[in-house]
Amino acid sequence: MNDGTRAALALARRLEERALNASSVFQSIVYDGWLIGYRPGPTKRLRCVNAFYASNLPLAEKVAFCTAFYASVGLPAIFRQLPFSKPAGLDRWLDRNGWIRFEPTLVLQSSLAEAPQPKTVADAVSIVDVLAWQTLVAQLLDVDRESLARLMERAASYPLPHAGAIIREEGEVVACGLLKLEGDHAGLFALHTAPAWRGRGLGRAVVAALLAEARRRGAATAYLQVTANNAPARALYRHFGFSTSHEYWYRARAGEQH
């Protein structure tokens, strides 16, 4: 591996660390260089094995430990595979032993100094405090009352700068997004438009507003994640100068890819 590849992998890992930090309370244990996340919910990267750092124990022993751990907390055992996952042969080992690859995802980034900037940001977009945002978008994101209480608690204790964006139409929130900042990097999360309102430029307006807010707060680089087969979203993000930093995917046993 040459120096350029090492540097690129180090930058990718740091970007992934920022994304995990942006998740607020990331419930995990550390096991021989692996972060074993176990926060229940739809976000798989927070309830999977993130093999970020150097590994020393025998691979079969480690996988067996993770499998037993997830069984004990009532979650499927899932491994997230990244270009810097340790050890380097982890993905091949999982493949040989029947762990099925699924949901390839791209991590995109954009230089905010070079990204195209709309002359104006849609007046319909409101930048709001995240505590207020959580309540306003609960229906749009299909968040139940119990989950909303947990999200509000996490938002209240989140130690880094963050902000939400919403668009209201006909008295309802129909599009939203979330901005999380760490140093000069800005992560975009929870980008969503109600199905009935898609194709009208609302998603583009939300992204533009969040990037403008990120610039206002001194960010130099923006990043986000998108499933590889989501062509409309990828086209939208290209408009703002986003390109692929790296790819990741998941592996799980048959029947547990959820």
PDB file of C-alpha atoms in Angstrom:
ATOM      1  CA  MET A   1       0.000   0.000   0.000  1.00  0.00           C
ATOM      2  CA  ASN A   2       1.497   3.347  -1.031  1.00  0.00           C
ATOM      3  CA  ASP A   3       1.475   6.557   1.003  1.00  0.00           C
ATOM      4  CA  GLY A   4      -1.355   8.070  -1.038  1.00  0.00           C
ATOM      5  CA  THR A   5      -3.624   5.098  -0.374  1.00  0.00           C
ATOM      6  CA  ARG A   6      -2.792   5.146   3.334  1.00  0.00           C
ATOM      7  CA  ALA A   7      -3.613   8.844   3.510  1.00  0.00           C
ATOM      8  CA  ALA A   8      -6.925   8.336   1.675  1.00  0.00           C
ATOM      9  CA  LEU A   9      -7.922   5.517   4.026  1.00  0.00           C
ATOM     10  CA  ALA A  10      -6.993   7.615   7.061  1.00  0.00           C
ATOM     11  CA  LEU A  11      -9.194  10.455   5.794  1.00  0.00           C
ATOM     12  CA  ALA A  12     -12.056   8.024   5.144  1.00  0.00           C
ATOM     13  CA  ARG A  13     -11.781   6.643   8.665  1.00  0.00           C
ATOM     14  CA  ARG A  14     -11.792  10.148  10.150  1.00  0.00           C
ATOM     15  CA  LEU A  15     -14.910  10.951   8.126  1.00  0.00           C
ATOM     16  CA  GLU A  16     -16.577   7.827   9.509  1.00  0.00           C
ATOM     17  CA  GLU A  17     -15.605   8.824  13.043  1.00  0.00           C
ATOM     18  CA  ARG A  18     -17.288  12.188  12.508  1.00  0.00           C
ATOM     19  CA  ALA A  19     -20.423  10.480  11.220  1.00  0.00           C
ATOM     20  CA  LEU A  20     -20.591   8.268  14.314  1.00  0.00           C
ATOM     21  CA  ASN A  21     -20.004  11.280  16.562  1.00  0.00           C
ATOM     22  CA  ALA A  22     -22.921  12.988  14.828  1.00  0.00           C
ATOM     23  CA  SER A  23     -25.219  10.185  15.948  1.00  0.00           C
ATOM     24  CA  SER A  24     -25.188  11.643  19.471  1.00  0.00           C
ATOM     25  CA  VAL A  25     -25.343   8.745  21.954  1.00  0.00           C
ATOM     26  CA  PHE A  26     -23.618   5.957  20.034  1.00  0.00           C
ATOM     27  CA  GLN A  27     -24.096   2.913  22.277  1.00  0.00           C
ATOM     28  CA  SER A  28     -21.088   0.658  21.780  1.00  0.00           C
ATOM     29  CA  ILE A  29     -18.465  -1.491  23.404  1.00  0.00           C
ATOM     30  CA  VAL A  30     -14.857  -1.655  22.211  1.00  0.00           C
ATOM     31  CA  TYR A  31     -13.526  -5.131  21.509  1.00  0.00           C
ATOM     32  CA  ASP A  32      -9.957  -5.528  20.216  1.00  0.00           C
ATOM     33  CA  GLY A  33     -10.184  -2.523  17.902  1.00  0.00           C
ATOM     34  CA  TRP A  34     -13.795  -3.118  16.853  1.00  0.00           C
ATOM     35  CA  LEU A  35     -16.668  -0.806  17.825  1.00  0.00           C
ATOM     36  CA  ILE A  36     -19.691  -2.998  18.477  1.00  0.00           C
ATOM     37  CA  GLY A  37     -22.700  -0.695  18.206  1.00  0.00           C
ATOM     38  CA  TYR A  38     -25.986  -1.796  19.738  1.00  0.00           C
ATOM     39  CA  ARG A  39     -28.365   1.166  19.595  1.00  0.00           C
ATOM     40  CA  PRO A  40     -31.749  -0.200  18.462  1.00  0.00           C
ATOM     41  CA  GLY A  41     -33.446   1.518  15.570  1.00  0.00           C
ATOM     42  CA  PRO A  42     -33.508   1.707  11.786  1.00  0.00           C
ATOM     43  CA  THR A  43     -29.959   3.056  11.391  1.00  0.00           C
ATOM     44  CA  LYS A  44     -27.823  -0.037  10.827  1.00  0.00           C
ATOM     45  CA  ARG A  45     -24.450   1.709  11.138  1.00  0.00           C
ATOM     46  CA  LEU A  46     -25.289   2.340  14.813  1.00  0.00           C
ATOM     47  CA  ARG A  47     -26.130  -1.308  15.537  1.00  0.00           C
ATOM     48  CA  CYS A  48     -23.352  -3.162  13.766  1.00  0.00           C
ATOM     49  CA  VAL A  49     -19.667  -3.980  14.034  1.00  0.00           C
ATOM     50  CA  ASN A  50     -17.449  -1.139  12.841  1.00  0.00           C
ATOM     51  CA  ALA A  51     -13.993  -2.706  12.495  1.00  0.00           C
ATOM     52  CA  PHE A  52     -12.061   0.552  12.560  1.00  0.00           C
ATOM     53  CA  TYR A  53      -8.790  -0.246  14.296  1.00  0.00           C
ATOM     54  CA  ALA A  54      -5.960  -2.781  14.466  1.00  0.00           C
ATOM     55  CA  SER A  55      -7.015  -6.281  15.493  1.00  0.00           C
ATOM     56  CA  ASN A  56      -4.991  -8.904  17.376  1.00  0.00           C
ATOM     57  CA  LEU A  57      -7.297 -11.735  18.464  1.00  0.00           C
ATOM     58  CA  PRO A  58      -8.100 -14.681  16.141  1.00  0.00           C
ATOM     59  CA  LEU A  59     -10.755 -13.669  13.630  1.00  0.00           C
ATOM     60  CA  ALA A  60     -13.072 -16.644  14.190  1.00  0.00           C
ATOM     61  CA  GLU A  61     -13.013 -15.973  17.937  1.00  0.00           C
ATOM     62  CA  LYS A  62     -13.909 -12.322  17.436  1.00  0.00           C
ATOM     63  CA  VAL A  63     -16.785 -13.048  15.070  1.00  0.00           C
ATOM     64  CA  ALA A  64     -18.157 -15.644  17.483  1.00  0.00           C
ATOM     65  CA  PHE A  65     -18.010 -13.105  20.322  1.00  0.00           C
ATOM     66  CA  CYS A  66     -19.887 -10.493  18.238  1.00  0.00           C
ATOM     67  CA  THR A  67     -22.526 -13.010  17.168  1.00  0.00           C
ATOM     68  CA  ALA A  68     -23.164 -14.032  20.771  1.00  0.00           C
ATOM     69  CA  PHE A  69     -23.224 -10.400  21.919  1.00  0.00           C
ATOM     70  CA  TYR A  70     -25.891  -9.375  19.418  1.00  0.00           C
ATOM     71  CA  ALA A  71     -27.985 -12.395  20.334  1.00  0.00           C
ATOM     72  CA  SER A  72     -27.811 -11.288  23.982  1.00  0.00           C
ATOM     73  CA  VAL A  73     -29.184  -7.817  23.166  1.00  0.00           C
ATOM     74  CA  GLY A  74     -31.837  -9.041  20.740  1.00  0.00           C
ATOM     75  CA  LEU A  75     -30.325  -7.623  17.549  1.00  0.00           C
ATOM     76  CA  PRO A  76     -29.131  -9.271  14.321  1.00  0.00           C
ATOM     77  CA  ALA A  77     -25.365  -9.608  13.990  1.00  0.00           C
ATOM     78  CA  ILE A  78     -24.278  -7.223  11.222  1.00  0.00           C
ATOM     79  CA  PHE A  79     -20.795  -6.210  10.071  1.00  0.00           C
ATOM     80  CA  ARG A  80     -20.229  -2.936   8.230  1.00  0.00           C
ATOM     81  CA  GLN A  81     -17.404  -3.311   5.737  1.00  0.00           C
ATOM     82  CA  LEU A  82     -15.272  -0.278   4.935  1.00  0.00           C
ATOM     83  CA  PRO A  83     -12.123   0.153   2.812  1.00  0.00           C
ATOM     84  CA  PHE A  84     -10.054   0.403   6.005  1.00  0.00           C
ATOM     85  CA  SER A  85     -11.731  -2.402   7.990  1.00  0.00           C
ATOM     86  CA  LYS A  86      -9.330  -4.376  10.176  1.00  0.00           C
ATOM     87  CA  PRO A  87      -8.068  -6.975   9.586  1.00  0.00           C
ATOM     88  CA  ALA A  88      -7.800  -6.540   5.822  1.00  0.00           C
ATOM     89  CA  GLY A  89      -9.131 -10.047   5.190  1.00  0.00           C
ATOM     90  CA  LEU A  90     -12.310  -9.622   7.239  1.00  0.00           C
ATOM     91  CA  ASP A  91     -14.662  -9.217   4.271  1.00  0.00           C
ATOM     92  CA  ARG A  92     -13.252 -12.280   2.478  1.00  0.00           C
ATOM     93  CA  TRP A  93     -13.547 -14.346   5.673  1.00  0.00           C
ATOM     94  CA  LEU A  94     -17.161 -13.333   6.189  1.00  0.00           C
ATOM     95  CA  ASP A  95     -17.986 -14.077   2.553  1.00  0.00           C
ATOM     96  CA  ARG A  96     -16.431 -17.563   2.745  1.00  0.00           C
ATOM     97  CA  ASN A  97     -18.377 -18.301   5.906  1.00  0.00           C
ATOM     98  CA  GLY A  98     -21.806 -17.419   4.554  1.00  0.00           C
ATOM     99  CA  TRP A  99     -22.246 -13.793   5.605  1.00  0.00           C
ATOM    100  CA  ILE A 100     -24.265 -12.150   2.825  1.00  0.00           C
ATOM    101  CA  ARG A 101     -23.337  -8.754   1.388  1.00  0.00           C
ATOM    102  CA  PHE A 102     -26.183  -6.204   1.174  1.00  0.00           C
ATOM    103  CA  GLU A 103     -27.066  -2.504   0.993  1.00  0.00           C
ATOM    104  CA  PRO A 104     -23.989  -0.924  -0.612  1.00  0.00           C
ATOM    105  CA  THR A 105     -23.782   2.724   0.421  1.00  0.00           C
ATOM    106  CA  LEU A 106     -21.721   5.666  -0.795  1.00  0.00           C
ATOM    107  CA  VAL A 107     -20.178   8.317   1.427  1.00  0.00           C
ATOM    108  CA  LEU A 108     -20.079  11.576  -0.523  1.00  0.00           C
ATOM    109  CA  GLN A 109     -18.228  14.771   0.246  1.00  0.00           C
ATOM    110  CA  SER A 110     -18.050  18.243  -1.226  1.00  0.00           C
ATOM    111  CA  SER A 111     -15.755  21.226  -0.803  1.00  0.00           C
ATOM    112  CA  LEU A 112     -18.006  24.085   0.235  1.00  0.00           C
ATOM    113  CA  ALA A 113     -15.618  26.604  -1.297  1.00  0.00           C
ATOM    114  CA  GLU A 114     -15.896  24.933  -4.718  1.00  0.00           C
ATOM    115  CA  ALA A 115     -19.479  23.671  -4.665  1.00  0.00           C
ATOM    116  CA  PRO A 116     -22.018  25.580  -6.779  1.00  0.00           C
ATOM    117  CA  GLN A 117     -23.928  28.080  -4.689  1.00  0.00           C
ATOM    118  CA  PRO A 118     -27.507  28.972  -5.651  1.00  0.00           C
ATOM    119  CA  LYS A 119     -28.038  32.708  -5.996  1.00  0.00           C
ATOM    120  CA  THR A 120     -30.860  32.462  -3.492  1.00  0.00           C
ATOM    121  CA  VAL A 121     -32.041  29.853  -1.028  1.00  0.00           C
ATOM    122  CA  ALA A 122     -35.732  29.023  -1.186  1.00  0.00           C
ATOM    123  CA  ASP A 123     -37.660  31.260   1.184  1.00  0.00           C
ATOM    124  CA  ALA A 124     -39.775  28.259   2.123  1.00  0.00           C
ATOM    125  CA  VAL A 125     -36.869  26.647   4.041  1.00  0.00           C
ATOM    126  CA  SER A 126     -36.640  27.420   7.742  1.00  0.00           C
ATOM    127  CA  ILE A 127     -33.506  26.730   9.811  1.00  0.00           C
ATOM    128  CA  VAL A 128     -34.651  25.766  13.296  1.00  0.00           C
ATOM    129  CA  ASP A 129     -33.296  24.597  16.627  1.00  0.00           C
ATOM    130  CA  VAL A 130     -32.903  20.813  16.696  1.00  0.00           C
ATOM    131  CA  LEU A 131     -35.155  20.320  19.722  1.00  0.00           C
ATOM    132  CA  ALA A 132     -37.963  22.075  17.864  1.00  0.00           C
ATOM    133  CA  TRP A 133     -37.004  20.231  14.661  1.00  0.00           C
ATOM    134  CA  GLN A 134     -37.421  16.815  16.277  1.00  0.00           C
ATOM    135  CA  THR A 135     -41.031  17.584  17.166  1.00  0.00           C
ATOM    136  CA  LEU A 136     -41.836  19.228  13.849  1.00  0.00           C
ATOM    137  CA  VAL A 137     -40.559  16.331  11.697  1.00  0.00           C
ATOM    138  CA  ALA A 138     -41.803  13.430  13.845  1.00  0.00           C
ATOM    139  CA  GLN A 139     -44.808  12.750  11.634  1.00  0.00           C
ATOM    140  CA  LEU A 140     -42.868  13.128   8.381  1.00  0.00           C
ATOM    141  CA  LEU A 141     -40.169  10.692   9.571  1.00  0.00           C
ATOM    142  CA  ASP A 142     -42.710   8.327  11.152  1.00  0.00           C
ATOM    143  CA  VAL A 143     -41.261   8.693  14.664  1.00  0.00           C
ATOM    144  CA  ASP A 144     -43.468   7.348  17.441  1.00  0.00           C
ATOM    145  CA  ARG A 145     -43.925   9.063  20.814  1.00  0.00           C
ATOM    146  CA  GLU A 146     -41.496   6.818  22.697  1.00  0.00           C
ATOM    147  CA  SER A 147     -38.773   7.211  20.086  1.00  0.00           C
ATOM    148  CA  LEU A 148     -39.352  10.969  19.943  1.00  0.00           C
ATOM    149  CA  ALA A 149     -38.707  11.263  23.676  1.00  0.00           C
ATOM    150  CA  ARG A 150     -35.344   9.508  23.253  1.00  0.00           C
ATOM    151  CA  LEU A 151     -34.423  11.669  20.273  1.00  0.00           C
ATOM    152  CA  MET A 152     -35.297  14.831  22.192  1.00  0.00           C
ATOM    153  CA  GLU A 153     -33.106  13.728  25.089  1.00  0.00           C
ATOM    154  CA  ARG A 154     -30.179  13.041  22.757  1.00  0.00           C
ATOM    155  CA  ALA A 155     -30.617  16.363  20.973  1.00  0.00           C
ATOM    156  CA  ALA A 156     -30.675  18.247  24.272  1.00  0.00           C
ATOM    157  CA  SER A 157     -27.368  16.704  25.378  1.00  0.00           C
ATOM    158  CA  TYR A 158     -25.584  16.772  22.004  1.00  0.00           C
ATOM    159  CA  PRO A 159     -22.250  18.582  22.604  1.00  0.00           C
ATOM    160  CA  LEU A 160     -21.497  19.852  19.077  1.00  0.00           C
ATOM    161  CA  PRO A 161     -23.210  22.488  16.889  1.00  0.00           C
ATOM    162  CA  HIS A 162     -26.265  21.293  14.975  1.00  0.00           C
ATOM    163  CA  ALA A 163     -29.345  22.686  13.234  1.00  0.00           C
ATOM    164  CA  GLY A 164     -32.440  21.462  11.432  1.00  0.00           C
ATOM    165  CA  ALA A 165     -34.170  22.530   8.225  1.00  0.00           C
ATOM    166  CA  ILE A 166     -37.846  22.206   7.333  1.00  0.00           C
ATOM    167  CA  ILE A 167     -40.231  23.159   4.558  1.00  0.00           C
ATOM    168  CA  ARG A 168     -43.910  23.613   5.325  1.00  0.00           C
ATOM    169  CA  GLU A 169     -46.620  23.278   2.691  1.00  0.00           C
ATOM    170  CA  GLU A 170     -50.326  23.528   3.401  1.00  0.00           C
ATOM    171  CA  GLY A 171     -49.613  23.703   7.123  1.00  0.00           C
ATOM    172  CA  GLU A 172     -47.551  20.484   7.249  1.00  0.00           C
ATOM    173  CA  VAL A 173     -43.819  19.787   7.260  1.00  0.00           C
ATOM    174  CA  VAL A 174     -43.169  18.061   3.920  1.00  0.00           C
ATOM    175  CA  ALA A 175     -39.360  18.155   3.664  1.00  0.00           C
ATOM    176  CA  CYS A 176     -36.528  18.208   6.172  1.00  0.00           C
ATOM    177  CA  GLY A 177     -32.838  17.746   6.815  1.00  0.00           C
ATOM    178  CA  LEU A 178     -30.389  17.853   9.705  1.00  0.00           C
ATOM    179  CA  LEU A 179     -26.943  19.464   9.954  1.00  0.00           C
ATOM    180  CA  LYS A 180     -24.226  18.249  12.362  1.00  0.00           C
ATOM    181  CA  LEU A 181     -20.919  20.103  12.593  1.00  0.00           C
ATOM    182  CA  GLU A 182     -17.539  18.990  13.903  1.00  0.00           C
ATOM    183  CA  GLY A 183     -14.615  21.317  13.286  1.00  0.00           C
ATOM    184  CA  ASP A 184     -14.629  22.323   9.627  1.00  0.00           C
ATOM    185  CA  HIS A 185     -16.801  19.368   8.536  1.00  0.00           C
ATOM    186  CA  ALA A 186     -20.591  19.437   8.177  1.00  0.00           C
ATOM    187  CA  GLY A 187     -22.629  16.259   7.971  1.00  0.00           C
ATOM    188  CA  LEU A 188     -26.076  16.187   6.348  1.00  0.00           C
ATOM    189  CA  PHE A 189     -28.542  13.674   7.752  1.00  0.00           C
ATOM    190  CA  ALA A 190     -32.262  12.821   7.725  1.00  0.00           C
ATOM    191  CA  LEU A 191     -32.834  14.330   4.289  1.00  0.00           C
ATOM    192  CA  HIS A 192     -36.397  13.437   3.456  1.00  0.00           C
ATOM    193  CA  THR A 193     -39.310  14.681   1.359  1.00  0.00           C
ATOM    194  CA  ALA A 194     -42.884  13.423   1.700  1.00  0.00           C
ATOM    195  CA  PRO A 195     -43.725  11.148  -1.264  1.00  0.00           C
ATOM    196  CA  ALA A 196     -46.582  13.357  -2.461  1.00  0.00           C
ATOM    197  CA  TRP A 197     -44.250  16.369  -2.669  1.00  0.00           C
ATOM    198  CA  ARG A 198     -41.289  14.808  -4.470  1.00  0.00           C
ATOM    199  CA  GLY A 199     -40.145  16.103  -7.835  1.00  0.00           C
ATOM    200  CA  ARG A 200     -40.814  19.744  -6.967  1.00  0.00           C
ATOM    201  CA  GLY A 201     -37.318  20.808  -5.921  1.00  0.00           C
ATOM    202  CA  LEU A 202     -37.952  20.732  -2.179  1.00  0.00           C
ATOM    203  CA  GLY A 203     -35.069  18.361  -1.471  1.00  0.00           C
ATOM    204  CA  ARG A 204     -32.708  20.594  -3.418  1.00  0.00           C
ATOM    205  CA  ALA A 205     -33.918  23.612  -1.438  1.00  0.00           C
ATOM    206  CA  VAL A 206     -33.286  21.845   1.879  1.00  0.00           C
ATOM    207  CA  VAL A 207     -29.756  20.799   0.855  1.00  0.00           C
ATOM    208  CA  ALA A 208     -28.990  24.322  -0.371  1.00  0.00           C
ATOM    209  CA  ALA A 209     -30.196  25.820   2.904  1.00  0.00           C
ATOM    210  CA  LEU A 210     -28.183  23.388   5.033  1.00  0.00           C
ATOM    211  CA  LEU A 211     -25.019  23.991   3.010  1.00  0.00           C
ATOM    212  CA  ALA A 212     -25.530  27.745   3.303  1.00  0.00           C
ATOM    213  CA  GLU A 213     -25.892  27.343   7.079  1.00  0.00           C
ATOM    214  CA  ALA A 214     -22.751  25.183   7.168  1.00  0.00           C
ATOM    215  CA  ARG A 215     -20.785  27.885   5.311  1.00  0.00           C
ATOM    216  CA  ARG A 216     -22.154  30.529   7.652  1.00  0.00           C
ATOM    217  CA  ARG A 217     -20.825  28.520  10.583  1.00  0.00           C
ATOM    218  CA  GLY A 218     -17.361  28.153   9.063  1.00  0.00           C
ATOM    219  CA  ALA A 219     -17.482  24.624   7.605  1.00  0.00           C
ATOM    220  CA  ALA A 220     -15.202  23.855   4.649  1.00  0.00           C
ATOM    221  CA  THR A 221     -16.337  20.327   3.751  1.00  0.00           C
ATOM    222  CA  ALA A 222     -19.749  18.694   3.696  1.00  0.00           C
ATOM    223  CA  TYR A 223     -20.460  14.979   3.698  1.00  0.00           C
ATOM    224  CA  LEU A 224     -23.456  12.660   3.573  1.00  0.00           C
ATOM    225  CA  GLN A 225     -24.392   9.035   2.929  1.00  0.00           C
ATOM    226  CA  VAL A 226     -26.631   7.627   0.213  1.00  0.00           C
ATOM    227  CA  THR A 227     -27.504   4.098  -0.844  1.00  0.00           C
ATOM    228  CA  ALA A 228     -25.719   3.236  -4.081  1.00  0.00           C
ATOM    229  CA  ASN A 229     -28.943   2.466  -5.984  1.00  0.00           C
ATOM    230  CA  ASN A 230     -30.648   5.780  -5.153  1.00  0.00           C
ATOM    231  CA  ALA A 231     -30.089   7.435  -8.540  1.00  0.00           C
ATOM    232  CA  PRO A 232     -32.368  10.480  -7.978  1.00  0.00           C
ATOM    233  CA  ALA A 233     -30.631  11.410  -4.721  1.00  0.00           C
ATOM    234  CA  ARG A 234     -27.182  10.932  -6.230  1.00  0.00           C
ATOM    235  CA  ALA A 235     -28.123  13.229  -9.116  1.00  0.00           C
ATOM    236  CA  LEU A 236     -29.322  15.842  -6.636  1.00  0.00           C
ATOM    237  CA  TYR A 237     -26.092  15.717  -4.636  1.00  0.00           C
ATOM    238  CA  ARG A 238     -23.928  15.965  -7.770  1.00  0.00           C
ATOM    239  CA  HIS A 239     -25.604  19.326  -8.387  1.00  0.00           C
ATOM    240  CA  PHE A 240     -23.906  20.542  -5.189  1.00  0.00           C
ATOM    241  CA  GLY A 241     -20.479  19.140  -6.069  1.00  0.00           C
ATOM    242  CA  PHE A 242     -20.665  15.944  -4.022  1.00  0.00           C
ATOM    243  CA  SER A 243     -18.426  13.101  -5.170  1.00  0.00           C
ATOM    244  CA  THR A 244     -17.636   9.689  -3.694  1.00  0.00           C
ATOM    245  CA  SER A 245     -15.190   9.521  -0.813  1.00  0.00           C
ATOM    246  CA  HIS A 246     -15.629   5.778  -0.258  1.00  0.00           C
ATOM    247  CA  GLU A 247     -18.152   2.955  -0.243  1.00  0.00           C
ATOM    248  CA  TYR A 248     -19.307   0.603   2.480  1.00  0.00           C
ATOM    249  CA  TRP A 249     -21.676  -2.340   2.683  1.00  0.00           C
ATOM    250  CA  TYR A 250     -23.076  -4.684   5.278  1.00  0.00           C
ATOM    251  CA  ARG A 251     -22.759  -8.426   5.830  1.00  0.00           C
ATOM    252  CA  ALA A 252     -25.158 -10.574   7.819  1.00  0.00           C
ATOM    253  CA  ARG A 253     -26.313 -14.164   7.940  1.00  0.00           C
ATOM    254  CA  ALA A 254     -29.238 -15.326   5.807  1.00  0.00           C
ATOM    255  CA  GLY A 255     -32.521 -13.933   7.132  1.00  0.00           C
ATOM    256  CA  GLU A 256     -30.826 -11.255   9.263  1.00  0.00           C
ATOM    257  CA  GLN A 257     -30.279  -8.509   6.682  1.00  0.00           C
ATOM    258  CA  HIS A 258     -32.477  -5.961   8.408  1.00  0.00           C
TER     259      HIS A 258
END
